[in-house]
Coordinates of C-alpha atoms and ligand atoms in Angstrom, one line a residue:
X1 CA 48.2 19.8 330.2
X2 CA 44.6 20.0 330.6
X3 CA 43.2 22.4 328.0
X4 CA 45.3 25.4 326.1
X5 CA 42.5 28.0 326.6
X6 CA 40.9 26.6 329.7
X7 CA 43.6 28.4 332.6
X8 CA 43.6 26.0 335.2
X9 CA 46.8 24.3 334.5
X10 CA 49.8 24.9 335.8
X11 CA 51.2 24.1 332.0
X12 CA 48.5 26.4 330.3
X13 CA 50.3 27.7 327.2
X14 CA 50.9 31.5 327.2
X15 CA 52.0 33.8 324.8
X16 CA 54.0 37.7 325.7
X17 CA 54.0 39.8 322.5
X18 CA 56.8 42.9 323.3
X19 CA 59.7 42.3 325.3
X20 CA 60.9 45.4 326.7
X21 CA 61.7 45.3 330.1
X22 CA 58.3 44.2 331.9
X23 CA 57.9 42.3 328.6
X24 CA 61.1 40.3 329.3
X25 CA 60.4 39.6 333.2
X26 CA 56.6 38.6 332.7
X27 CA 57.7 36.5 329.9
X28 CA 60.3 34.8 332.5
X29 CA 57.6 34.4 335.4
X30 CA 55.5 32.0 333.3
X31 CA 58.2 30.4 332.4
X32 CA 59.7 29.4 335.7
X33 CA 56.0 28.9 336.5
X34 CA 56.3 26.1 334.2
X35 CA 54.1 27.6 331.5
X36 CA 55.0 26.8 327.7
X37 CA 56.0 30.4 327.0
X38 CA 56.0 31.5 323.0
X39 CA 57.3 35.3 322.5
X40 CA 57.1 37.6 320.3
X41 CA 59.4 41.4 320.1
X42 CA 59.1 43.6 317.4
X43 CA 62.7 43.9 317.0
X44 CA 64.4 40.6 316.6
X45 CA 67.3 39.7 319.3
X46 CA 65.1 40.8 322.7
X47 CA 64.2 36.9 322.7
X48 CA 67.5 35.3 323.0
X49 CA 67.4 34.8 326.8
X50 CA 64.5 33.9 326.9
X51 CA 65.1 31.0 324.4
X52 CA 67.7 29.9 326.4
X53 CA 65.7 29.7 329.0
X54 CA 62.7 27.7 327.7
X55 CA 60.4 30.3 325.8
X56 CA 59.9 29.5 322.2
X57 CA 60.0 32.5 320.0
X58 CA 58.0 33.3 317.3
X59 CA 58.4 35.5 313.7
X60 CA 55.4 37.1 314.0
X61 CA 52.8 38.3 316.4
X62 CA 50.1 35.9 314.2
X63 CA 52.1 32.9 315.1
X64 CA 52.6 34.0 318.7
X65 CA 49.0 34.4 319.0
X66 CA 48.3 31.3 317.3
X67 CA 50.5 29.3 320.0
X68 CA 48.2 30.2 323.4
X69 CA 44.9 31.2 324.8
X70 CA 46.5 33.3 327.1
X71 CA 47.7 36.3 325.4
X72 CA 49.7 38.7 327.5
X73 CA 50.6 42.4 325.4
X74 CA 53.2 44.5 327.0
X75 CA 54.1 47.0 324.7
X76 CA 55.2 51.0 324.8
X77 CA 52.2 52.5 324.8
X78 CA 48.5 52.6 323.6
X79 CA 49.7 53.6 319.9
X80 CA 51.7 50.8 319.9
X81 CA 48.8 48.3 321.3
X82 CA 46.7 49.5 317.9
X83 CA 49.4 48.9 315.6
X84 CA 49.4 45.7 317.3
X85 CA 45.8 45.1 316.6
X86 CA 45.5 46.9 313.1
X87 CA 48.5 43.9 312.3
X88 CA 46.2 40.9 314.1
X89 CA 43.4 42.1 312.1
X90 CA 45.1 42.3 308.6
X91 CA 46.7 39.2 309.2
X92 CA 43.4 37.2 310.1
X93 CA 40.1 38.2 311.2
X94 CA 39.7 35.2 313.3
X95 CA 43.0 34.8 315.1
X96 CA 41.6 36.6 318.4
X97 CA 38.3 34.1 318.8
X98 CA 38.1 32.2 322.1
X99 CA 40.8 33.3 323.2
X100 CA 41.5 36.2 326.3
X101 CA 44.4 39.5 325.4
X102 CA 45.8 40.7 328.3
X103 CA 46.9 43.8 328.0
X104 CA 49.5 45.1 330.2
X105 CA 50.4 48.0 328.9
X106 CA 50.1 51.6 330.7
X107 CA 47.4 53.8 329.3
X108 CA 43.8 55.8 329.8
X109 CA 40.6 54.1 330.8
X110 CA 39.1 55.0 327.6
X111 CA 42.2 53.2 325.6
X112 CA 41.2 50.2 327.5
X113 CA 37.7 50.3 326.7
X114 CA 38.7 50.9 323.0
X115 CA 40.7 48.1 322.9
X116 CA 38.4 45.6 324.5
X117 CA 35.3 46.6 322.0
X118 CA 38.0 45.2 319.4
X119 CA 39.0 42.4 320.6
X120 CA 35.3 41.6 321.2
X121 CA 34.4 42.4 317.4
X122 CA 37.3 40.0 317.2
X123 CA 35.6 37.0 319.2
X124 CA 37.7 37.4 321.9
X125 CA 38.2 38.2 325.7
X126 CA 40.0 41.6 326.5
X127 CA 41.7 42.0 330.2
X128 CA 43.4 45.3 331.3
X129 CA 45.9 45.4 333.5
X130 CA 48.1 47.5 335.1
X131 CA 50.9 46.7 337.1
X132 CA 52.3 48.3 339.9
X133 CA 56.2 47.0 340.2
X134 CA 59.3 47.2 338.9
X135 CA 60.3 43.9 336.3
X136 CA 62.6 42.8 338.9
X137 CA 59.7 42.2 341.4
X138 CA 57.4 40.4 338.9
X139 CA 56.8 36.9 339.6
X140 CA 57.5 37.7 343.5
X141 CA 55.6 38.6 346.9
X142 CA 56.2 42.8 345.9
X143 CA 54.7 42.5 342.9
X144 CA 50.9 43.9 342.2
X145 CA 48.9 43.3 339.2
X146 CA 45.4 44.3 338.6
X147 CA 42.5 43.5 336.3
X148 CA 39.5 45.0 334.7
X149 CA 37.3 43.0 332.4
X150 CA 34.6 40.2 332.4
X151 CA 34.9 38.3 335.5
X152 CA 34.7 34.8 333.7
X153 CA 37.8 36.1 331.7
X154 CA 39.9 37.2 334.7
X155 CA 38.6 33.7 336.6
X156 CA 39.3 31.5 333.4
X157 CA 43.3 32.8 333.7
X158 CA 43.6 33.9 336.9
X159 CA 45.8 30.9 338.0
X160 CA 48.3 31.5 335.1
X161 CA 48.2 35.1 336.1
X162 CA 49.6 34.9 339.8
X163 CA 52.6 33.6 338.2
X164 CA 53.3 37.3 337.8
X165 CA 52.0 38.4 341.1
X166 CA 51.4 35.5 343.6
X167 CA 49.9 37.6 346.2
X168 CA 48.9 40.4 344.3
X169 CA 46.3 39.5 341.1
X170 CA 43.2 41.1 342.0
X171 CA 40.2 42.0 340.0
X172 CA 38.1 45.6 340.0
X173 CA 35.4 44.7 337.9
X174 CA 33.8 44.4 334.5
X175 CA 34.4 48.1 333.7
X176 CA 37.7 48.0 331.1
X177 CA 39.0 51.2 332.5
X178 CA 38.8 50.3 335.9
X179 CA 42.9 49.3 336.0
X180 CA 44.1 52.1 334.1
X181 CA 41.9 54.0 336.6
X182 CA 43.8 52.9 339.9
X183 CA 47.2 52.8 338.0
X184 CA 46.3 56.5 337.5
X185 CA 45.8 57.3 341.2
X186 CA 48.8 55.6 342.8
X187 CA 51.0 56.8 340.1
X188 CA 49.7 60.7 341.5
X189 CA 49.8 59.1 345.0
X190 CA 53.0 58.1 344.5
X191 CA 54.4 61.5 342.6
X192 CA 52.5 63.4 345.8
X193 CA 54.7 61.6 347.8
X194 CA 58.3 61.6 346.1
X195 CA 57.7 65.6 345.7
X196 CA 56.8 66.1 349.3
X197 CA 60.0 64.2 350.2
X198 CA 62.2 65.8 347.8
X199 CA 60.6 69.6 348.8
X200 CA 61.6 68.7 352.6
X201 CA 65.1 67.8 351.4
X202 CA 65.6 70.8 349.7
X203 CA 64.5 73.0 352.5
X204 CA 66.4 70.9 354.8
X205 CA 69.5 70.7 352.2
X206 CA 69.5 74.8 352.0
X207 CA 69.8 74.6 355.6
X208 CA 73.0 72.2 355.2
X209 CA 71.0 69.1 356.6
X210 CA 71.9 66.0 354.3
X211 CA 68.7 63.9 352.6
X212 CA 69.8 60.8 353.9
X213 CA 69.8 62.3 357.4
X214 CA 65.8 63.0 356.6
X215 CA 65.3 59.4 354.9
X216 CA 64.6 57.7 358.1
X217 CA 62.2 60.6 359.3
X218 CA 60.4 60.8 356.3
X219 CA 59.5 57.4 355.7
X220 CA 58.3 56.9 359.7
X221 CA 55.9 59.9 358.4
X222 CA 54.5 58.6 355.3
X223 CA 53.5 55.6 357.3
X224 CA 51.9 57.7 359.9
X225 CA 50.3 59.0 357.2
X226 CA 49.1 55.7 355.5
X227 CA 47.6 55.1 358.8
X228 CA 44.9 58.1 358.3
X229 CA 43.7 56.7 355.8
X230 CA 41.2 54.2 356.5
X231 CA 39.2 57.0 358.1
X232 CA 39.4 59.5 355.6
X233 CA 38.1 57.4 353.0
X234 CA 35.5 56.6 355.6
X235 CA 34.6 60.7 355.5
X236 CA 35.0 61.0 352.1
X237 CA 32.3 58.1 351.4
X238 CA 29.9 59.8 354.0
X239 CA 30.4 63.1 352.5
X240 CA 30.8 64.2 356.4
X241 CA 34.4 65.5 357.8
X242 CA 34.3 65.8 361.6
X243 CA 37.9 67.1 362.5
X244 CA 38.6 64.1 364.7
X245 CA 42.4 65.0 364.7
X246 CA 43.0 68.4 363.3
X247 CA 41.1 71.4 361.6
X248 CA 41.8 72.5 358.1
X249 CA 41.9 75.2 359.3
X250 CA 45.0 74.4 361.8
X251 CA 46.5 72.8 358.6
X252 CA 46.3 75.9 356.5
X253 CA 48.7 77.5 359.5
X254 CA 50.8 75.3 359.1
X255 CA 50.7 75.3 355.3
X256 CA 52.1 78.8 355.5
X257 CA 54.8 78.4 357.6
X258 CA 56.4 76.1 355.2
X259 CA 55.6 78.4 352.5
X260 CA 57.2 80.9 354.5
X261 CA 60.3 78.5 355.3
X262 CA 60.5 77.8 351.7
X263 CA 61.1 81.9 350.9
X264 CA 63.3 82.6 353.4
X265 CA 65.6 79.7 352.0
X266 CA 65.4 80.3 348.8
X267 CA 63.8 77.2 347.9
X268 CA 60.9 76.7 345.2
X269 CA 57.1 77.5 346.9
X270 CA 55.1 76.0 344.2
X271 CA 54.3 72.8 345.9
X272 CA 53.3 74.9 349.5
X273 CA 51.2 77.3 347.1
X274 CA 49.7 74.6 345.5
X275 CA 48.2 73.0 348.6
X276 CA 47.8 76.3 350.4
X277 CA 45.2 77.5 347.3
X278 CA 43.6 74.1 347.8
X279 CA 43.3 74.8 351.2
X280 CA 42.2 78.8 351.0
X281 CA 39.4 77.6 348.6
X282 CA 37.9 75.1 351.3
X283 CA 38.4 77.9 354.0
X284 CA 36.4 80.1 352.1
X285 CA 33.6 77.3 351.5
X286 CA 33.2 77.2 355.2
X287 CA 35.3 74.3 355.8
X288 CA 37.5 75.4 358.0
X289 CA 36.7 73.4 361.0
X290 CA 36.1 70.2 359.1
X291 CA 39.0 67.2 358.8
X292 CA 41.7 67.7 355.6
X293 CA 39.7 65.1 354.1
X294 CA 37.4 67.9 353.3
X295 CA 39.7 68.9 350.5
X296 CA 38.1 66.3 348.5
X297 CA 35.2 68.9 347.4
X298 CA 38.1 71.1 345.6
X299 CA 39.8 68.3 344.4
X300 CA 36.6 67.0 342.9
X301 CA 36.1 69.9 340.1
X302 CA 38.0 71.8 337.7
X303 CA 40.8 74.3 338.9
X304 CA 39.0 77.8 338.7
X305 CA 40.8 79.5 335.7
X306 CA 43.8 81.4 337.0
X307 CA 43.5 85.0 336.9
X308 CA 45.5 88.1 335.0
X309 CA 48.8 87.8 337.1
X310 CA 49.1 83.6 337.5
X311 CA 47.5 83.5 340.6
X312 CA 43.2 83.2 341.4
Ligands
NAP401 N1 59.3 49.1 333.4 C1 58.5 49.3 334.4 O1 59.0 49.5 335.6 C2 57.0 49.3 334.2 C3 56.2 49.3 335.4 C4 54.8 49.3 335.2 C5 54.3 49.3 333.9 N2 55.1 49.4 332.8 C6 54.5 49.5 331.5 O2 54.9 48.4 330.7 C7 54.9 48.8 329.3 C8 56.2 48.4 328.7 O3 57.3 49.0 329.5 P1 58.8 48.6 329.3 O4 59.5 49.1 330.6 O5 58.9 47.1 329.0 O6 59.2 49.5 328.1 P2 60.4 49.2 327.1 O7 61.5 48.5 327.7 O8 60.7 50.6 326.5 O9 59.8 48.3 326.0 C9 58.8 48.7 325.1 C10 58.4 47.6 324.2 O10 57.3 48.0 323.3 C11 57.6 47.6 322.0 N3 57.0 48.5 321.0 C12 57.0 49.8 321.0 N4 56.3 50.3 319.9 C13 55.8 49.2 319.3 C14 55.0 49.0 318.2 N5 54.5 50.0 317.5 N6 54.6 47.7 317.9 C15 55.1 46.6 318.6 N7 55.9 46.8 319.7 C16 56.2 48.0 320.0 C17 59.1 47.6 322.0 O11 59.6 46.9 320.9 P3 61.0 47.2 320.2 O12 62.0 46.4 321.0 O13 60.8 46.7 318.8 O14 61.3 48.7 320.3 C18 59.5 47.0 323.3 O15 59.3 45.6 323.3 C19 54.7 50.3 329.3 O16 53.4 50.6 329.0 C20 55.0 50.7 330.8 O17 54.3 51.9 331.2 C21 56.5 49.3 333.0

């Protein structure tokens, strides 16, 4: 080992306070990473496999953070990250100096930036993370973890860090919020998705056509898809929309027809409505004959306040 806080060893010492889950598979990537792995759960028992399989567990998250530089927090929620703190602090002022908390656990920008002013108080580093896999894939080629927080911190550990996603461990930047940011906008890129696919199977289900007969068609589609979007985000960041491919205004046709579909089968219109308002607002901004990417104007204020019978 070369240095316990320094991060460029293979053998850098690392501590995982809450083994739920993703506590319990990033605990198990540093270990078969060959990193002396202490952890910590707040209810006893989680740690058992783990011990068998190399990590040394600790009584209390003092002693866990005692053991390593690294320290790697997976816990519930941002509620439970303050307890965790508020119990650091009580314990000993100090405990936190020199070394780097990783935080891996799902919340707001603003928690994150909370918690790093903290942990800086405290003497030490703050990273957020967020992580974009299931705790199977941790540790492997699917898995994607990224970082917000001083770059020195994010360099200092980086090489401990791929042990949780070798091809994946990326950094935003300084802001704190920056990971809880992205985790916020793939997790509503991801819902988009799912409900699209699971509105098409229930229109195609009323009609007596199975899902997995759809499966095939709809993921060739969501990568079509993915492939438009390298030039929308082009638009977007110009703030100019030429209608390269179609018109909104083509689109909103379109939009009705499956909101039309949807009635006639009996099956929910909400999400049709939902795009078809988006869509009717930019039509009446004059942007009909712009690209879709021109939705980005409504999607970039509030929702007007819905009027006396639900609708606008
Ligand atoms: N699972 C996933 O697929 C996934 C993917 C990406 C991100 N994440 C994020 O990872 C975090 C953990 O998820 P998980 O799947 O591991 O959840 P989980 O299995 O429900 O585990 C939650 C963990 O938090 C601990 N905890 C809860 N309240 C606590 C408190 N007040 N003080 C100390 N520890 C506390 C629990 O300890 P006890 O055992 O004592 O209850 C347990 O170790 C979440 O923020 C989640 O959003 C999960």
């Amino acid at each position: 080992m070369i240095d316990d806080r320094n991060g460029s060893a293979k053998d850098v010492p690392v501590a995982v306070l809450g083994l739920g889950l993703m506590g319990r598979a990033l605990a198990g990537a540093f270990l078969r990473a060959g990193h002396p792995t202490t952890v910590w759960n707040r209810t006893p028992g989680k740690a058992d496999e783990l011990a068998a399989a190399g990590a040394r567990p600790a009584a209390t998250p003092e002693e866990a953070v005692g053991a390593a530089g690294l320290v790697v927090v997976c816990v519930f929620d941002h509620t439970a990250v303050r307890a965790l703190l508020d119990r650091l602090d009580a314990a000993d002022r100090g405990l936190l100096a020199g070394r780097v908390l990783v935080d891996l656990t799902s919340g707001t920008a603003a928690g994150a930036r909370e918690h790093a002013a903290r942990v800086a108080a405290a003497g030490g580093g703050y990273l957020d993370g967020a992580i974009l896999a299931v705790p199977p894939a941790i540790g492997t080629p699917e898995a994607v973890v990224l970082y917000s927080g001083a770059q020195a911190d994010f360099e200092r550990h980086a090489p401990a860090l791929r042990s949780l996603a070798p091809d994946a461990t990326t950094h935003l930047g300084e802001d704190h919020g920056l990971s809880a940011l992205h985790d916020a906008a793939v997790l509503g890129l991801m819902w988009s998705v799912l409900n699209g696919f699971l509105h098409g199977a229930a229109l195609l289900g009323a009609a007596g056509a199975d899902a997995a007969a759809f499966a095939p068609l709809a993921a060739r589609s969501t990568v079509t898809v993915a492939g438009w979007l390298a030039d929308y985000a082009r638009q977007i960041d110009a703030g100019a929309y030429p209608a390269d491919d179609a018109t909104l205004e083509t689109h909103a046709a379109a939009m009705d027809h499956l909101a039309e579909e949807s009635a006639a089968l009996g099956v929910s219109t909400e999400l049709p409505d939902l795009v078809r308002a988006l869509a009717g607002r930019a039509l009446a901004a004059g942007r009909g004959g712009e690209s879709y990417a021109a939705l980005i104007e409504q999607f970039r204020r509030p929702a007007p306040p819905a009027g006396p019978d639900g609708g606008e």
